[in-house]
């Protein structure tokens, strides 16, 4: 188990991915761009299903997700980790899974159909549930529960103090440190994230060591 969840960012290559991460950190903003969940293609208001996604896979195993998602260039991604409590306090939580064809999947489908029969379908409370329910097996044979996903519906704002640690390939640690140190005091217009930086190819012990060393410096 992990006390944090991680939002994974990416780019076309390692350099662009790093730039994208710095831009996100300076903005303090994660945009919910795409709809997710059981009603992502069947909802009166698709915007109500847009979410920011995270994984609660332990830090030393996150590379497995990257190998699945970006096998051509594992360095073309980064990550921002938040404490689970921070996510829950903002209305987020872990995803539930209803295998296609099971009684609970059929019950959810019936509730969605009932909502469409209401005078104001978009106001039905089932649409607050559907972003947090996925239906493995409905559109293929890939079962993704092992990714242990969490979501927050809508955009998410955060401050440097809200971040638990950053996942950045080691080749960019020096550049990131320089960027954040220059941001101290706010004169550069950037934000200072004085948080542990971890390369997800590291062992669990090395990740823990980086977190301990960061605490000692602070």
Coordinates of N, CA and C in Angstrom, one line a residue:
X1 N 0.8 -1.2 0.0 CA 0.0 0.0 0.0 C 0.9 1.2 0.0
X2 N 0.3 2.3 -0.5 CA 1.0 3.6 -0.6 C 0.2 4.7 0.0
X3 N 0.8 5.6 0.8 CA 0.0 6.7 1.4 C -0.3 7.8 0.4
X4 N 0.4 7.7 -0.8 CA 0.2 8.7 -1.8 C -0.4 8.2 -3.1
X5 N -0.9 9.1 -3.9 CA -1.3 8.7 -5.3 C -0.5 9.6 -6.2
X6 N -0.3 9.1 -7.4 CA 0.6 9.8 -8.4 C -0.2 10.2 -9.7
X7 N -0.1 11.4 -10.1 CA -0.6 11.8 -11.4 C 0.6 11.8 -12.4
X8 N 0.4 11.0 -13.4 CA 1.5 10.8 -14.4 C 1.3 11.8 -15.5
X9 N 2.4 12.5 -15.9 CA 2.4 13.4 -17.0 C 3.4 12.9 -18.1
X10 N 3.2 13.4 -19.3 CA 4.0 12.8 -20.4 C 4.3 13.8 -21.4
X11 N 5.1 13.5 -22.4 CA 5.4 14.3 -23.6 C 5.9 13.4 -24.7
X12 N 6.2 14.0 -25.8 CA 6.6 13.2 -27.0 C 8.0 12.6 -26.8
X13 N 8.8 13.2 -26.0 CA 10.1 12.7 -25.6 C 10.4 13.2 -24.2
X14 N 11.6 12.8 -23.7 CA 12.0 13.1 -22.4 C 12.1 14.6 -22.1
X15 N 12.6 15.3 -23.1 CA 12.8 16.8 -22.9 C 11.4 17.5 -22.8
X16 N 10.5 17.2 -23.7 CA 9.2 17.8 -23.7 C 8.4 17.4 -22.5
X17 N 8.6 16.2 -22.0 CA 7.9 15.7 -20.8 C 8.3 16.5 -19.6
X18 N 9.6 16.8 -19.5 CA 10.2 17.6 -18.4 C 9.6 19.0 -18.5
X19 N 9.6 19.6 -19.6 CA 9.1 21.0 -19.8 C 7.6 21.0 -19.4
X20 N 6.9 20.0 -19.8 CA 5.4 19.9 -19.5 C 5.2 19.9 -18.0
X21 N 6.0 19.1 -17.3 CA 5.9 19.0 -15.9 C 6.2 20.3 -15.2
X22 N 7.3 21.0 -15.6 CA 7.6 22.3 -15.0 C 6.4 23.3 -15.2
X23 N 5.8 23.3 -16.4 CA 4.7 24.2 -16.7 C 3.5 23.9 -15.8
X24 N 3.3 22.6 -15.6 CA 2.1 22.2 -14.7 C 2.4 22.7 -13.3
X25 N 3.7 22.5 -12.8 CA 4.0 22.8 -11.4 C 3.9 24.4 -11.2
X26 N 4.4 25.1 -12.2 CA 4.3 26.6 -12.1 C 2.9 27.1 -12.1
X27 N 2.0 26.4 -12.8 CA 0.6 26.8 -12.9 C -0.2 26.3 -11.7
X28 N 0.3 25.2 -11.0 CA -0.4 24.7 -9.9 C -1.8 24.2 -10.2
X29 N -1.9 23.6 -11.4 CA -3.2 23.3 -12.0 C -3.1 22.0 -12.8
X30 N -4.0 21.1 -12.5 CA -4.2 19.9 -13.3 C -5.6 19.9 -14.0
X31 N -5.6 19.9 -15.3 CA -6.8 20.0 -16.1 C -7.5 18.7 -16.3
X32 N -8.8 18.6 -16.1 CA -9.6 17.4 -16.4 C -10.0 17.5 -17.8
X33 N -9.3 16.9 -18.7 CA -9.5 17.1 -20.1 C -10.5 16.1 -20.7
X34 N -10.5 14.9 -20.2 CA -11.3 13.8 -20.8 C -12.3 13.2 -19.9
X35 N -13.4 12.7 -20.4 CA -14.4 12.0 -19.6 C -13.9 10.6 -19.3
X36 N -14.3 10.1 -18.1 CA -13.9 8.7 -17.7 C -15.1 8.0 -17.1
X37 N -15.0 6.7 -16.9 CA -16.0 6.0 -16.2 C -17.1 5.4 -17.1
X38 N -18.1 4.8 -16.4 CA -19.1 4.0 -17.1 C -20.0 4.8 -18.0
X39 N -20.1 6.1 -17.7 CA -21.0 7.0 -18.5 C -20.2 8.0 -19.4
X40 N -18.9 7.7 -19.7 CA -18.2 8.7 -20.4 C -18.7 8.9 -21.8
X41 N -19.4 7.9 -22.4 CA -20.0 8.1 -23.7 C -21.5 8.1 -23.7
X42 N -22.1 8.2 -22.5 CA -23.6 8.1 -22.3 C -24.0 8.9 -21.1
X43 N -23.9 10.2 -21.2 CA -24.2 11.1 -20.1 C -24.8 12.4 -20.7
X44 N -25.8 13.0 -20.1 CA -26.4 14.2 -20.6 C -25.4 15.4 -20.7
X45 N -24.4 15.4 -19.7 CA -23.4 16.4 -19.7 C -22.0 15.8 -19.6
X46 N -21.3 15.6 -20.8 CA -20.0 14.9 -20.7 C -19.0 15.6 -19.8
X47 N -19.1 16.9 -19.7 CA -18.2 17.7 -18.8 C -18.3 17.2 -17.4
X48 N -19.4 16.6 -17.0 CA -19.5 16.1 -15.6 C -18.7 14.9 -15.3
X49 N -18.2 14.2 -16.4 CA -17.5 13.0 -16.3 C -16.0 13.2 -16.5
X50 N -15.6 14.5 -16.7 CA -14.2 14.7 -16.9 C -13.4 14.7 -15.6
X51 N -12.3 14.1 -15.6 CA -11.6 13.8 -14.3 C -10.1 13.9 -14.5
X52 N -9.4 14.2 -13.4 CA -7.9 14.0 -13.3 C -7.6 12.7 -12.7
X53 N -6.7 11.9 -13.3 CA -6.4 10.6 -12.9 C -5.1 10.4 -12.1
X54 N -5.1 9.4 -11.2 CA -3.9 9.1 -10.4 C -3.8 7.6 -10.3
X55 N -2.7 7.2 -9.8 CA -2.5 5.8 -9.5 C -2.0 5.6 -8.0
X56 N -2.4 4.6 -7.3 CA -1.9 4.4 -6.0 C -0.9 3.2 -6.0
X57 N -0.4 2.9 -7.1 CA 0.6 1.8 -7.2 C 1.8 2.4 -6.4
X58 N 2.5 1.6 -5.6 CA 3.6 2.0 -4.8 C 4.7 2.6 -5.8
X59 N 5.5 3.5 -5.3 CA 6.4 4.3 -6.1 C 7.4 3.4 -6.8
X60 N 7.9 2.3 -6.2 CA 8.9 1.5 -6.9 C 8.3 0.5 -7.9
X61 N 7.0 0.6 -8.1 CA 6.3 -0.2 -9.1 C 5.6 0.6 -10.2
X62 N 5.7 1.9 -10.1 CA 5.0 2.8 -11.0 C 5.6 2.5 -12.4
X63 N 6.9 2.1 -12.5 CA 7.5 1.9 -13.8 C 6.7 0.9 -14.6
X64 N 6.0 0.0 -14.0 CA 5.2 -1.0 -14.7 C 4.1 -0.4 -15.5
X65 N 3.5 0.7 -14.9 CA 2.4 1.4 -15.7 C 3.1 2.1 -16.9
X66 N 4.2 2.7 -16.6 CA 4.9 3.5 -17.7 C 5.3 2.5 -18.8
X67 N 5.8 1.3 -18.5 CA 6.1 0.4 -19.5 C 4.9 -0.1 -20.3
X68 N 3.8 -0.1 -19.7 CA 2.5 -0.4 -20.4 C 2.1 0.8 -21.3
X69 N 2.2 2.0 -20.8 CA 1.7 3.2 -21.5 C 2.6 3.8 -22.5
X70 N 3.9 3.8 -22.1 CA 4.9 4.5 -22.9 C 6.2 3.6 -23.1
X71 N 6.0 2.4 -23.7 CA 7.1 1.5 -23.7 C 8.3 1.9 -24.6
X72 N 8.0 2.9 -25.6 CA 9.0 3.3 -26.5 C 10.0 4.2 -25.9
X73 N 9.7 5.0 -24.8 CA 10.6 5.9 -24.2 C 10.2 6.1 -22.7
X74 N 10.6 5.3 -21.8 CA 10.2 5.4 -20.4 C 10.6 6.7 -19.8
X75 N 11.6 7.4 -20.4 CA 11.9 8.7 -19.8 C 11.0 9.9 -20.2
X76 N 10.0 9.6 -21.1 CA 9.1 10.6 -21.7 C 7.9 10.8 -20.8
X77 N 8.1 10.7 -19.5 CA 7.0 10.9 -18.5 C 7.6 11.3 -17.2
X78 N 6.7 11.9 -16.4 CA 7.1 12.4 -15.0 C 5.9 12.2 -14.2
X79 N 5.9 12.5 -12.9 CA 4.8 12.3 -12.0 C 4.8 13.3 -10.9
X80 N 3.6 13.6 -10.4 CA 3.4 14.4 -9.2 C 2.6 13.6 -8.2
X81 N 3.1 13.5 -7.0 CA 2.5 12.6 -5.9 C 1.8 13.5 -4.9
X82 N 0.6 13.1 -4.5 CA -0.1 13.8 -3.5 C -0.6 12.8 -2.4
X83 N -0.7 13.3 -1.2 CA -1.2 12.4 -0.1 C -2.7 12.1 -0.4
X84 N -3.1 10.9 -0.1 CA -4.4 10.5 -0.4 C -5.5 11.4 0.3
X85 N -5.2 11.8 1.5 CA -6.1 12.6 2.2 C -6.4 13.9 1.5
X86 N -5.3 14.5 0.8 CA -5.5 15.7 0.1 C -6.5 15.5 -1.1
X87 N -6.4 14.3 -1.7 CA -7.3 14.0 -2.9 C -8.7 13.8 -2.4
X88 N -8.8 13.0 -1.3 CA -10.2 12.7 -0.7 C -10.9 14.0 -0.3
X89 N -10.2 14.9 0.3 CA -10.8 16.2 0.8 C -11.3 17.1 -0.4
X90 N -10.8 16.8 -1.6 CA -11.3 17.5 -2.8 C -12.2 16.7 -3.6
X91 N -12.8 15.7 -3.0 CA -13.9 14.9 -3.6 C -13.4 13.7 -4.5
X92 N -12.1 13.4 -4.4 CA -11.6 12.3 -5.2 C -11.6 11.0 -4.4
X93 N -11.3 9.9 -5.1 CA -11.2 8.6 -4.4 C -10.9 7.5 -5.4
X94 N -10.8 6.3 -4.9 CA -10.4 5.2 -5.7 C -11.5 4.8 -6.6
X95 N -11.2 4.2 -7.7 CA -12.1 3.7 -8.7 C -12.7 2.4 -8.3
X96 N -14.0 2.2 -8.6 CA -14.7 0.9 -8.4 C -14.8 0.2 -9.7
X97 N -14.8 -1.2 -9.7 CA -14.9 -1.9 -10.9 C -16.1 -2.8 -11.0
X98 N -16.8 -2.7 -12.0 CA -18.0 -3.6 -12.2 C -17.8 -4.4 -13.5
X99 N -17.4 -5.6 -13.4 CA -17.1 -6.4 -14.6 C -18.4 -6.5 -15.5
X100 N -18.2 -6.3 -16.8 CA -19.3 -6.3 -17.7 C -20.1 -7.6 -17.6
X101 N -21.4 -7.5 -17.5 CA -22.2 -8.7 -17.4 C -22.6 -9.1 -16.0
X102 N -21.9 -8.5 -15.0 CA -22.2 -8.9 -13.6 C -23.5 -8.2 -13.1
X103 N -24.1 -8.7 -12.0 CA -25.3 -8.0 -11.5 C -25.1 -6.6 -11.2
X104 N -24.0 -6.2 -10.6 CA -23.8 -4.8 -10.2 C -23.5 -3.9 -11.4
X105 N -22.9 -4.5 -12.5 CA -22.8 -3.7 -13.7 C -24.1 -3.4 -14.3
X106 N -25.0 -4.5 -14.3 CA -26.3 -4.3 -14.9 C -27.2 -3.4 -14.0
X107 N -27.0 -3.4 -12.7 CA -27.7 -2.5 -11.8 C -27.3 -1.0 -12.1
X108 N -26.0 -0.8 -12.4 CA -25.6 0.6 -12.7 C -26.2 1.0 -14.0
X109 N -26.2 0.1 -15.0 CA -26.7 0.4 -16.3 C -28.2 0.8 -16.2
X110 N -28.9 0.1 -15.3 CA -30.4 0.3 -15.1 C -30.6 1.7 -14.5
X111 N -29.7 2.1 -13.6 CA -29.8 3.4 -12.9 C -29.5 4.5 -14.0
X112 N -28.6 4.3 -14.9 CA -28.3 5.3 -15.9 C -29.5 5.4 -16.8
X113 N -30.1 4.3 -17.2 CA -31.3 4.4 -18.1 C -32.4 5.1 -17.4
X114 N -32.6 4.9 -16.1 CA -33.7 5.5 -15.3 C -33.4 7.0 -15.3
X115 N -32.2 7.4 -15.2 CA -31.9 8.9 -15.1 C -32.3 9.6 -16.4
X116 N -32.1 8.9 -17.5 CA -32.5 9.5 -18.8 C -34.0 9.7 -18.9
X117 N -34.8 9.0 -18.1 CA -36.2 9.1 -18.2 C -36.7 10.2 -17.3
X118 N -35.9 10.8 -16.5 CA -36.3 11.9 -15.6 C -36.5 13.2 -16.4
X119 N -37.3 14.1 -15.8 CA -37.6 15.4 -16.5 C -36.3 16.2 -16.7
X120 N -35.3 16.1 -15.8 CA -34.0 16.8 -16.0 C -32.9 15.7 -15.8
X121 N -32.6 14.9 -16.9 CA -31.6 13.8 -16.7 C -30.3 14.2 -16.1
X122 N -29.8 15.4 -16.5 CA -28.5 15.9 -16.1 C -28.4 16.1 -14.6
X123 N -29.5 16.3 -13.9 CA -29.6 16.5 -12.5 C -29.6 15.2 -11.6
X124 N -29.7 14.1 -12.3 CA -29.8 12.8 -11.5 C -28.5 12.5 -10.8
X125 N -28.5 12.1 -9.6 CA -27.2 11.8 -8.8 C -26.4 10.7 -9.3
X126 N -26.9 9.8 -10.2 CA -26.1 8.7 -10.7 C -24.9 9.2 -11.4
X127 N -24.9 10.4 -12.0 CA -23.8 10.9 -12.8 C -22.7 11.3 -11.9
X128 N -22.9 11.5 -10.6 CA -21.8 11.8 -9.7 C -21.1 10.5 -9.3
X129 N -21.7 9.4 -9.5 CA -21.1 8.1 -9.2 C -20.3 7.5 -10.4
X130 N -20.9 7.7 -11.6 CA -20.3 7.0 -12.8 C -18.9 7.3 -13.1
X131 N -18.3 8.5 -12.8 CA -16.9 8.8 -13.1 C -16.0 7.9 -12.3
X132 N -16.5 7.3 -11.2 CA -15.7 6.5 -10.3 C -16.0 5.0 -10.5
X133 N -16.7 4.6 -11.6 CA -16.9 3.2 -11.8 C -16.5 2.9 -13.3
X134 N -15.6 1.9 -13.4 CA -15.2 1.4 -14.7 C -15.7 0.0 -14.9
X135 N -15.9 -0.4 -16.2 CA -16.5 -1.7 -16.5 C -15.5 -2.5 -17.3
X136 N -14.5 -3.2 -16.6 CA -13.6 -4.0 -17.4 C -14.3 -5.1 -18.2
X137 N -13.8 -5.3 -19.4 CA -14.3 -6.3 -20.3 C -15.4 -5.8 -21.2
X138 N -15.8 -4.5 -21.1 CA -16.9 -4.0 -21.9 C -16.5 -3.7 -23.3
X139 N -15.3 -3.2 -23.5 CA -14.8 -2.9 -24.8 C -13.4 -3.4 -25.1
X140 N -13.2 -4.7 -24.8 CA -11.9 -5.4 -25.0 C -11.6 -6.3 -24.0
X141 N -10.4 -6.9 -24.0 CA -9.9 -7.9 -23.1 C -8.9 -7.4 -22.1
X142 N -8.5 -6.1 -22.2 CA -7.5 -5.6 -21.2 C -8.2 -5.2 -19.9
X143 N -7.8 -5.9 -18.8 CA -8.4 -5.6 -17.5 C -7.3 -4.8 -16.7
X144 N -7.7 -3.5 -16.4 CA -6.7 -2.6 -15.9 C -6.8 -2.3 -14.4
X145 N -7.5 -3.2 -13.7 CA -7.6 -2.9 -12.2 C -6.3 -2.8 -11.5
X146 N -5.2 -3.5 -12.1 CA -3.9 -3.5 -11.4 C -3.3 -2.2 -11.4
X147 N -3.8 -1.2 -12.2 CA -3.3 0.1 -12.2 C -3.8 0.9 -11.0
X148 N -4.8 0.4 -10.3 CA -5.2 1.0 -9.0 C -5.4 2.5 -9.1
X149 N -6.4 2.8 -9.9 CA -6.6 4.2 -10.3 C -7.5 5.0 -9.3
X150 N -7.2 6.2 -9.1 CA -8.0 7.2 -8.3 C -8.4 8.3 -9.3
X151 N -9.4 9.0 -9.0 CA -9.8 10.2 -9.8 C -10.4 11.3 -9.0
X152 N -10.3 12.5 -9.5 CA -11.0 13.7 -9.0 C -11.8 14.2 -10.2
X153 N -13.1 14.5 -10.0 CA -13.9 15.0 -11.1 C -13.6 16.5 -11.2
X154 N -13.3 17.0 -12.4 CA -13.1 18.4 -12.6 C -11.6 18.7 -12.4
X155 N -11.2 20.0 -12.7 CA -9.8 20.4 -12.5 C -9.4 20.4 -11.1
X156 N -8.1 20.4 -10.9 CA -7.5 20.4 -9.5 C -6.4 21.4 -9.4
X157 N -6.6 22.3 -8.4 CA -5.5 23.3 -8.1 C -4.7 22.8 -6.9
X158 N -3.5 23.1 -6.9 CA -2.6 22.7 -5.8 C -1.5 23.7 -5.6
X159 N -0.9 23.7 -4.4 CA 0.2 24.5 -4.0 C 1.5 23.6 -3.8
X160 N 2.7 24.2 -3.8 CA 3.9 23.4 -3.6 C 3.8 22.5 -2.3
X161 N 3.2 23.1 -1.3 CA 3.1 22.4 0.0 C 2.2 21.2 -0.1
X162 N 1.3 21.1 -1.1 CA 0.4 20.0 -1.3 C 1.1 18.7 -1.9
X163 N 2.3 18.9 -2.5 CA 2.9 17.9 -3.2 C 3.8 17.0 -2.3
X164 N 3.7 15.7 -2.3 CA 4.5 14.8 -1.5 C 5.9 14.6 -2.1
X165 N 5.9 14.3 -3.3 CA 7.2 14.2 -4.0 C 7.0 14.3 -5.5
X166 N 8.1 14.4 -6.3 CA 8.0 14.5 -7.7 C 8.8 13.3 -8.3
X167 N 8.2 12.7 -9.4 CA 8.9 11.7 -10.1 C 9.5 12.3 -11.4
X168 N 10.8 12.3 -11.5 CA 11.5 12.9 -12.6 C 12.7 12.0 -12.9
X169 N 12.9 11.7 -14.2 CA 14.1 10.9 -14.5 C 15.4 11.6 -14.0
X170 N 16.3 10.8 -13.5 CA 17.5 11.3 -12.8 C 18.3 12.3 -13.6
X171 N 18.2 12.2 -14.9 CA 19.0 13.1 -15.8 C 18.5 14.5 -15.7
X172 N 17.3 14.7 -15.2 CA 16.8 16.1 -15.1 C 16.8 16.6 -13.6
X173 N 17.3 15.9 -12.7 CA 17.3 16.3 -11.3 C 18.0 17.6 -11.1
X174 N 19.2 17.7 -11.7 CA 20.0 18.9 -11.5 C 19.3 20.1 -12.1
X175 N 18.7 20.0 -13.3 CA 18.0 21.1 -13.9 C 16.8 21.5 -13.0
X176 N 16.1 20.5 -12.5 CA 14.9 20.8 -11.7 C 15.3 21.5 -10.4
X177 N 16.4 21.0 -9.8 CA 16.8 21.7 -8.5 C 17.2 23.1 -8.8
X178 N 17.9 23.4 -9.9 CA 18.3 24.8 -10.2 C 17.0 25.6 -10.4
X179 N 16.0 25.1 -11.1 CA 14.8 25.8 -11.4 C 14.1 26.2 -10.1
X180 N 14.0 25.2 -9.2 CA 13.2 25.5 -8.0 C 14.0 26.4 -7.0
X181 N 15.3 26.3 -7.0 CA 16.1 27.2 -6.1 C 16.0 28.6 -6.6
X182 N 16.0 28.8 -7.9 CA 15.8 30.1 -8.5 C 14.4 30.7 -8.2
X183 N 13.5 29.8 -7.9 CA 12.1 30.3 -7.7 C 11.9 30.7 -6.2
X184 N 12.8 30.4 -5.3 CA 12.7 30.8 -3.9 C 12.5 32.3 -3.8
X185 N 11.5 32.8 -3.1 CA 11.3 34.2 -3.0 C 10.3 34.7 -4.0
X186 N 10.0 33.9 -5.0 CA 9.0 34.4 -6.0 C 9.5 35.4 -7.0
X187 N 10.8 35.7 -7.0 CA 11.3 36.7 -8.0 C 11.3 36.2 -9.4
X188 N 11.4 34.9 -9.6 CA 11.5 34.4 -11.0 C 10.1 34.3 -11.6
X189 N 9.1 34.3 -10.8 CA 7.7 34.1 -11.4 C 7.4 32.6 -11.4
X190 N 8.3 31.8 -11.0 CA 8.0 30.3 -10.9 C 7.7 30.0 -9.4
X191 N 7.5 28.7 -9.2 CA 7.2 28.2 -7.8 C 8.2 27.2 -7.4
X192 N 8.6 27.3 -6.1 CA 9.6 26.4 -5.6 C 9.0 25.2 -5.0
X193 N 9.3 24.0 -5.6 CA 8.9 22.8 -5.1 C 10.1 22.1 -4.4
X194 N 10.3 22.3 -3.1 CA 11.4 21.8 -2.4 C 11.0 20.4 -1.9
X195 N 10.7 19.5 -2.8 CA 10.2 18.2 -2.5 C 11.2 17.1 -3.0
X196 N 11.1 15.9 -2.4 CA 12.0 14.8 -2.9 C 11.8 14.6 -4.4
X197 N 12.8 14.4 -5.2 CA 12.8 14.0 -6.6 C 13.2 12.6 -6.7
X198 N 12.4 11.8 -7.4 CA 12.6 10.4 -7.4 C 12.6 9.9 -8.9
X199 N 13.5 9.0 -9.2 CA 13.5 8.4 -10.5 C 12.8 7.0 -10.3
X200 N 11.7 6.8 -11.0 CA 10.9 5.6 -10.7 C 11.6 4.3 -11.1
X201 N 12.7 4.4 -11.7 CA 13.5 3.1 -12.0 C 14.3 2.7 -10.8
X202 N 14.3 3.6 -9.7 CA 15.1 3.3 -8.5 C 14.4 2.2 -7.7
X203 N 15.2 1.6 -6.9 CA 14.7 0.6 -5.9 C 13.9 1.3 -4.8
X204 N 13.1 0.5 -4.1 CA 12.3 1.1 -3.0 C 13.2 1.8 -2.0
X205 N 14.3 1.1 -1.6 CA 15.2 1.7 -0.6 C 15.8 3.0 -1.1
X206 N 16.2 3.1 -2.4 CA 16.7 4.4 -2.9 C 15.7 5.5 -2.9
X207 N 14.4 5.1 -3.2 CA 13.4 6.1 -3.1 C 13.2 6.6 -1.7
X208 N 13.2 5.7 -0.7 CA 13.1 6.1 0.7 C 14.2 6.9 1.1
X209 N 15.4 6.6 0.6 CA 16.6 7.4 1.0 C 16.5 8.8 0.5
X210 N 16.0 9.0 -0.7 CA 15.8 10.4 -1.3 C 14.8 11.2 -0.5
X211 N 13.7 10.5 0.0 CA 12.7 11.2 0.8 C 13.4 11.6 2.2
X212 N 14.1 10.7 2.8 CA 14.8 11.0 4.1 C 15.8 12.1 3.9
X213 N 16.6 12.1 2.9 CA 17.6 13.2 2.7 C 16.9 14.5 2.5
X214 N 15.8 14.5 1.8 CA 15.1 15.8 1.6 C 14.5 16.4 2.9
X215 N 14.0 15.5 3.8 CA 13.5 15.9 5.1 C 14.7 16.5 5.9
X216 N 15.8 15.9 5.8 CA 17.0 16.4 6.6 C 17.4 17.8 6.1
X217 N 17.4 18.0 4.8 CA 17.8 19.3 4.2 C 16.8 20.4 4.6
X218 N 15.5 20.0 4.7 CA 14.5 21.0 5.1 C 14.5 21.3 6.6

